[in-house]
PDB file of C-alpha atoms in Angstrom:
ATOM      1  CA  UNK A 645      -1.361 -17.189  58.985  1.00 79.00           C
ATOM      2  CA  UNK A 646       0.063 -19.562  60.978  1.00 88.00           C
ATOM      3  CA  UNK A 647       3.482 -19.130  62.496  1.00 96.00           C
ATOM      4  CA  UNK A 648       6.412 -21.634  61.896  1.00 97.00           C
ATOM      5  CA  UNK A 649       9.602 -22.114  63.930  1.00 98.00           C
ATOM      6  CA  UNK A 650      12.658 -22.148  62.018  1.00 98.00           C
ATOM      7  CA  UNK A 651      15.997 -23.884  62.201  1.00 98.00           C
ATOM      8  CA  UNK A 652      17.326 -20.900  64.383  1.00 98.00           C
ATOM      9  CA  UNK A 653      15.258 -22.667  67.252  1.00 98.00           C
ATOM     10  CA  UNK A 654      17.748 -24.023  69.774  1.00 98.00           C
ATOM     11  CA  UNK A 655      14.828 -25.592  71.939  1.00 97.00           C
ATOM     12  CA  UNK A 656      14.355 -22.809  74.427  1.00 97.00           C
ATOM     13  CA  UNK A 657      10.763 -23.693  75.129  1.00 97.00           C
ATOM     14  CA  UNK A 658       9.478 -20.205  76.426  1.00 97.00           C
ATOM     15  CA  UNK A 659       7.289 -20.154  73.137  1.00 97.00           C
ATOM     16  CA  UNK A 660       5.281 -23.041  74.144  1.00 97.00           C
ATOM     17  CA  UNK A 661       5.034 -21.674  77.845  1.00 97.00           C
ATOM     18  CA  UNK A 662       3.325 -18.514  76.680  1.00 98.00           C
ATOM     19  CA  UNK A 663       1.187 -19.996  74.010  1.00 97.00           C
ATOM     20  CA  UNK A 664      -2.539 -19.535  74.897  1.00 97.00           C
ATOM     21  CA  UNK A 665      -3.714 -22.435  72.614  1.00 96.00           C
ATOM     22  CA  UNK A 666      -1.138 -24.834  73.737  1.00 96.00           C
ATOM     23  CA  UNK A 667      -0.309 -25.357  69.921  1.00 95.00           C
ATOM     24  CA  UNK A 668       3.556 -25.431  70.312  1.00 97.00           C
ATOM     25  CA  UNK A 669       5.309 -28.813  70.983  1.00 96.00           C
ATOM     26  CA  UNK A 670       8.759 -29.719  71.256  1.00 96.00           C
ATOM     27  CA  UNK A 671       9.997 -32.336  68.251  1.00 94.00           C
ATOM     28  CA  UNK A 672      10.988 -35.916  69.806  1.00 92.00           C
ATOM     29  CA  UNK A 673      13.090 -37.575  69.250  1.00 92.00           C
ATOM     30  CA  UNK A 674      15.333 -34.619  69.316  1.00 92.00           C
ATOM     31  CA  UNK A 675      17.743 -36.017  66.840  1.00 92.00           C
ATOM     32  CA  UNK A 676      15.266 -36.248  64.152  1.00 92.00           C
ATOM     33  CA  UNK A 677      12.919 -33.304  65.243  1.00 93.00           C
ATOM     34  CA  UNK A 678      15.562 -30.734  66.769  1.00 95.00           C
ATOM     35  CA  UNK A 679      13.181 -27.835  66.963  1.00 95.00           C
ATOM     36  CA  UNK A 680       9.805 -27.035  68.350  1.00 97.00           C
ATOM     37  CA  UNK A 681       6.719 -27.122  66.101  1.00 97.00           C
ATOM     38  CA  UNK A 682       3.614 -25.055  65.866  1.00 96.00           C
ATOM     39  CA  UNK A 683       0.305 -26.796  65.050  1.00 95.00           C
ATOM     40  CA  UNK A 684      -1.089 -24.816  61.981  1.00 93.00           C
ATOM     41  CA  UNK A 685      -4.777 -25.944  62.704  1.00 92.00           C
ATOM     42  CA  UNK A 686      -4.500 -24.795  66.407  1.00 93.00           C
ATOM     43  CA  UNK A 687      -2.541 -21.630  65.997  1.00 94.00           C
ATOM     44  CA  UNK A 688      -4.363 -18.301  66.649  1.00 95.00           C
ATOM     45  CA  UNK A 689      -1.740 -15.947  65.381  1.00 94.00           C
ATOM     46  CA  UNK A 690      -1.528 -13.962  68.621  1.00 95.00           C
ATOM     47  CA  UNK A 691       2.421 -13.536  68.174  1.00 96.00           C
ATOM     48  CA  UNK A 692       2.896 -14.323  71.850  1.00 97.00           C
ATOM     49  CA  UNK A 693       5.744 -16.943  70.852  1.00 98.00           C
ATOM     50  CA  UNK A 694       7.622 -14.509  68.569  1.00 97.00           C
ATOM     51  CA  UNK A 695       8.055 -12.017  71.310  1.00 96.00           C
ATOM     52  CA  UNK A 696       9.193 -14.850  73.674  1.00 97.00           C
ATOM     53  CA  UNK A 697      11.774 -16.591  71.421  1.00 98.00           C
ATOM     54  CA  UNK A 698      15.327 -15.509  72.277  1.00 97.00           C
ATOM     55  CA  UNK A 699      16.527 -16.742  69.121  1.00 97.00           C
ATOM     56  CA  UNK A 700      14.027 -14.765  66.714  1.00 97.00           C
ATOM     57  CA  UNK A 701      13.379 -18.184  65.211  1.00 98.00           C
ATOM     58  CA  UNK A 702       9.485 -17.891  64.783  1.00 98.00           C
ATOM     59  CA  UNK A 703       7.818 -16.114  61.691  1.00 98.00           C
ATOM     60  CA  UNK A 704       4.578 -16.098  60.101  1.00 96.00           C
ATOM     61  CA  UNK A 705       4.447 -18.655  57.316  1.00 95.00           C
ATOM     62  CA  UNK A 706       4.482 -15.915  54.610  1.00 96.00           C
ATOM     63  CA  UNK A 707       7.546 -14.064  56.118  1.00 97.00           C
ATOM     64  CA  UNK A 708       9.895 -17.011  56.841  1.00 98.00           C
ATOM     65  CA  UNK A 709      12.928 -15.439  54.992  1.00 98.00           C
ATOM     66  CA  UNK A 710      14.553 -17.081  51.881  1.00 98.00           C
ATOM     67  CA  UNK A 711      17.564 -15.066  52.310  1.00 98.00           C
ATOM     68  CA  UNK A 712      18.076 -14.479  56.011  1.00 98.00           C
ATOM     69  CA  UNK A 713      21.323 -12.599  56.749  1.00 98.00           C
ATOM     70  CA  UNK A 714      22.940 -13.512  59.942  1.00 98.00           C
ATOM     71  CA  UNK A 715      24.282 -11.264  62.494  1.00 97.00           C
ATOM     72  CA  UNK A 716      27.026 -13.655  63.559  1.00 96.00           C
ATOM     73  CA  UNK A 717      26.758 -16.268  66.164  1.00 96.00           C
ATOM     74  CA  UNK A 718      23.260 -17.622  65.564  1.00 97.00           C
ATOM     75  CA  UNK A 719      23.187 -21.357  65.244  1.00 97.00           C
ATOM     76  CA  UNK A 720      21.097 -23.402  62.787  1.00 97.00           C
ATOM     77  CA  UNK A 721      19.892 -26.813  64.168  1.00 97.00           C
ATOM     78  CA  UNK A 722      19.204 -29.706  61.969  1.00 96.00           C
ATOM     79  CA  UNK A 723      18.217 -33.404  62.096  1.00 95.00           C
ATOM     80  CA  UNK A 724      21.212 -35.624  63.127  1.00 93.00           C
ATOM     81  CA  UNK A 725      23.281 -36.610  60.253  1.00 93.00           C
ATOM     82  CA  UNK A 726      22.734 -33.496  58.104  1.00 94.00           C
ATOM     83  CA  UNK A 727      26.006 -32.678  56.185  1.00 95.00           C
ATOM     84  CA  UNK A 728      27.725 -29.688  57.319  1.00 94.00           C
ATOM     85  CA  UNK A 729      26.018 -29.798  60.623  1.00 95.00           C
ATOM     86  CA  UNK A 730      28.703 -31.319  62.993  1.00 94.00           C
ATOM     87  CA  UNK A 731      28.855 -28.675  65.482  1.00 95.00           C
ATOM     88  CA  UNK A 732      27.286 -29.526  69.258  1.00 95.00           C
ATOM     89  CA  UNK A 733      25.299 -26.832  70.956  1.00 97.00           C
ATOM     90  CA  UNK A 734      24.985 -27.000  74.726  1.00 97.00           C
ATOM     91  CA  UNK A 735      22.879 -24.352  76.454  1.00 96.00           C
ATOM     92  CA  UNK A 736      20.019 -24.007  78.777  1.00 97.00           C
ATOM     93  CA  UNK A 737      16.242 -23.650  78.095  1.00 96.00           C
ATOM     94  CA  UNK A 738      13.699 -21.348  79.430  1.00 95.00           C
ATOM     95  CA  UNK A 739      13.394 -23.404  82.672  1.00 95.00           C
ATOM     96  CA  UNK A 740      17.065 -23.558  83.146  1.00 97.00           C
ATOM     97  CA  UNK A 741      17.359 -27.169  81.939  1.00 96.00           C
ATOM     98  CA  UNK A 742      20.100 -28.420  79.822  1.00 97.00           C
ATOM     99  CA  UNK A 743      19.727 -28.283  76.010  1.00 96.00           C
ATOM    100  CA  UNK A 744      22.137 -30.668  73.964  1.00 96.00           C
ATOM    101  CA  UNK A 745      21.906 -30.640  70.296  1.00 96.00           C
ATOM    102  CA  UNK A 746      24.496 -32.602  68.358  1.00 93.00           C
ATOM    103  CA  UNK A 747      23.693 -31.366  64.771  1.00 96.00           C
ATOM    104  CA  UNK A 748      24.340 -27.501  64.594  1.00 97.00           C
ATOM    105  CA  UNK A 749      26.204 -24.943  62.905  1.00 97.00           C
ATOM    106  CA  UNK A 750      27.185 -21.500  63.853  1.00 97.00           C
ATOM    107  CA  UNK A 751      26.640 -18.699  61.345  1.00 97.00           C
ATOM    108  CA  UNK A 752      29.071 -15.927  60.520  1.00 97.00           C
ATOM    109  CA  UNK A 753      28.058 -12.137  60.076  1.00 98.00           C
ATOM    110  CA  UNK A 754      26.724 -11.784  56.762  1.00 98.00           C
ATOM    111  CA  UNK A 755      26.218 -15.073  55.885  1.00 98.00           C
ATOM    112  CA  UNK A 756      22.839 -15.632  53.962  1.00 98.00           C
ATOM    113  CA  UNK A 757      20.733 -18.615  54.495  1.00 98.00           C
ATOM    114  CA  UNK A 758      17.314 -20.206  53.422  1.00 98.00           C
ATOM    115  CA  UNK A 759      15.108 -20.870  56.411  1.00 98.00           C
ATOM    116  CA  UNK A 760      12.063 -21.760  54.251  1.00 98.00           C
ATOM    117  CA  UNK A 761      12.638 -25.636  54.609  1.00 97.00           C
ATOM    118  CA  UNK A 762      11.114 -24.993  57.930  1.00 97.00           C
ATOM    119  CA  UNK A 763       7.580 -24.458  56.385  1.00 96.00           C
ATOM    120  CA  UNK A 764       7.488 -28.209  55.007  1.00 94.00           C
ATOM    121  CA  UNK A 765       9.158 -29.584  58.139  1.00 93.00           C
ATOM    122  CA  UNK A 766       6.485 -27.932  60.282  1.00 93.00           C
ATOM    123  CA  UNK A 767       3.530 -29.253  57.996  1.00 91.00           C
ATOM    124  CA  UNK A 768       5.027 -32.690  57.637  1.00 90.00           C
ATOM    125  CA  UNK A 769       5.766 -32.972  61.593  1.00 92.00           C
ATOM    126  CA  UNK A 770       1.779 -32.550  61.925  1.00 89.00           C
ATOM    127  CA  UNK A 771       0.782 -34.301  58.574  1.00 87.00           C
ATOM    128  CA  UNK A 772       2.551 -37.708  59.163  1.00 76.00           C
ATOM    129  CA  UNK A 773       5.262 -37.083  61.879  1.00 76.00           C
ATOM    130  CA  UNK A 774       5.114 -37.625  65.740  1.00 82.00           C
ATOM    131  CA  UNK A 775       2.713 -34.512  65.902  1.00 78.00           C
ATOM    132  CA  UNK A 776       0.052 -36.276  63.572  1.00 69.00           C
ATOM    133  CA  UNK A 777      -3.256 -36.467  65.371  1.00 66.00           C
ATOM    134  CA  UNK A 778      -5.340 -39.498  64.130  1.00 50.00           C
ATOM    135  CA  UNK A 779      -8.819 -38.537  63.146  1.00 47.00           C
ATOM    136  CA  UNK A 780     -11.637 -39.968  65.515  1.00 42.00           C
TER     137      UNK A 780
END
């Protein structure tokens, strides 16, 4: 079962570094594709990315929670212009480089959110988005 990176992703990038088959790519442009994405056809389900993610944003496709209960302090990152996502996240990635995301929202303890839209977002990124690979 391929893995999916949910909107809890804050572009750390360590997942891509540890992936043995290089199936994880950053979304570009960042304002339209704010997370990293996993190519489901290349993923070998080794779980290396899951252990590496500091945001606990990666799940197998069949385990992406439809009712994720926040511990408090997590951020959700969405494409720029998503209603209700107007906070700015500034941090550093796995390599110490700055991360600037303009469309985030900080979760409060006990808040329940649906992370399953990431399944379709990941699939469409590789079906007809910038992760699309033309045949031939």
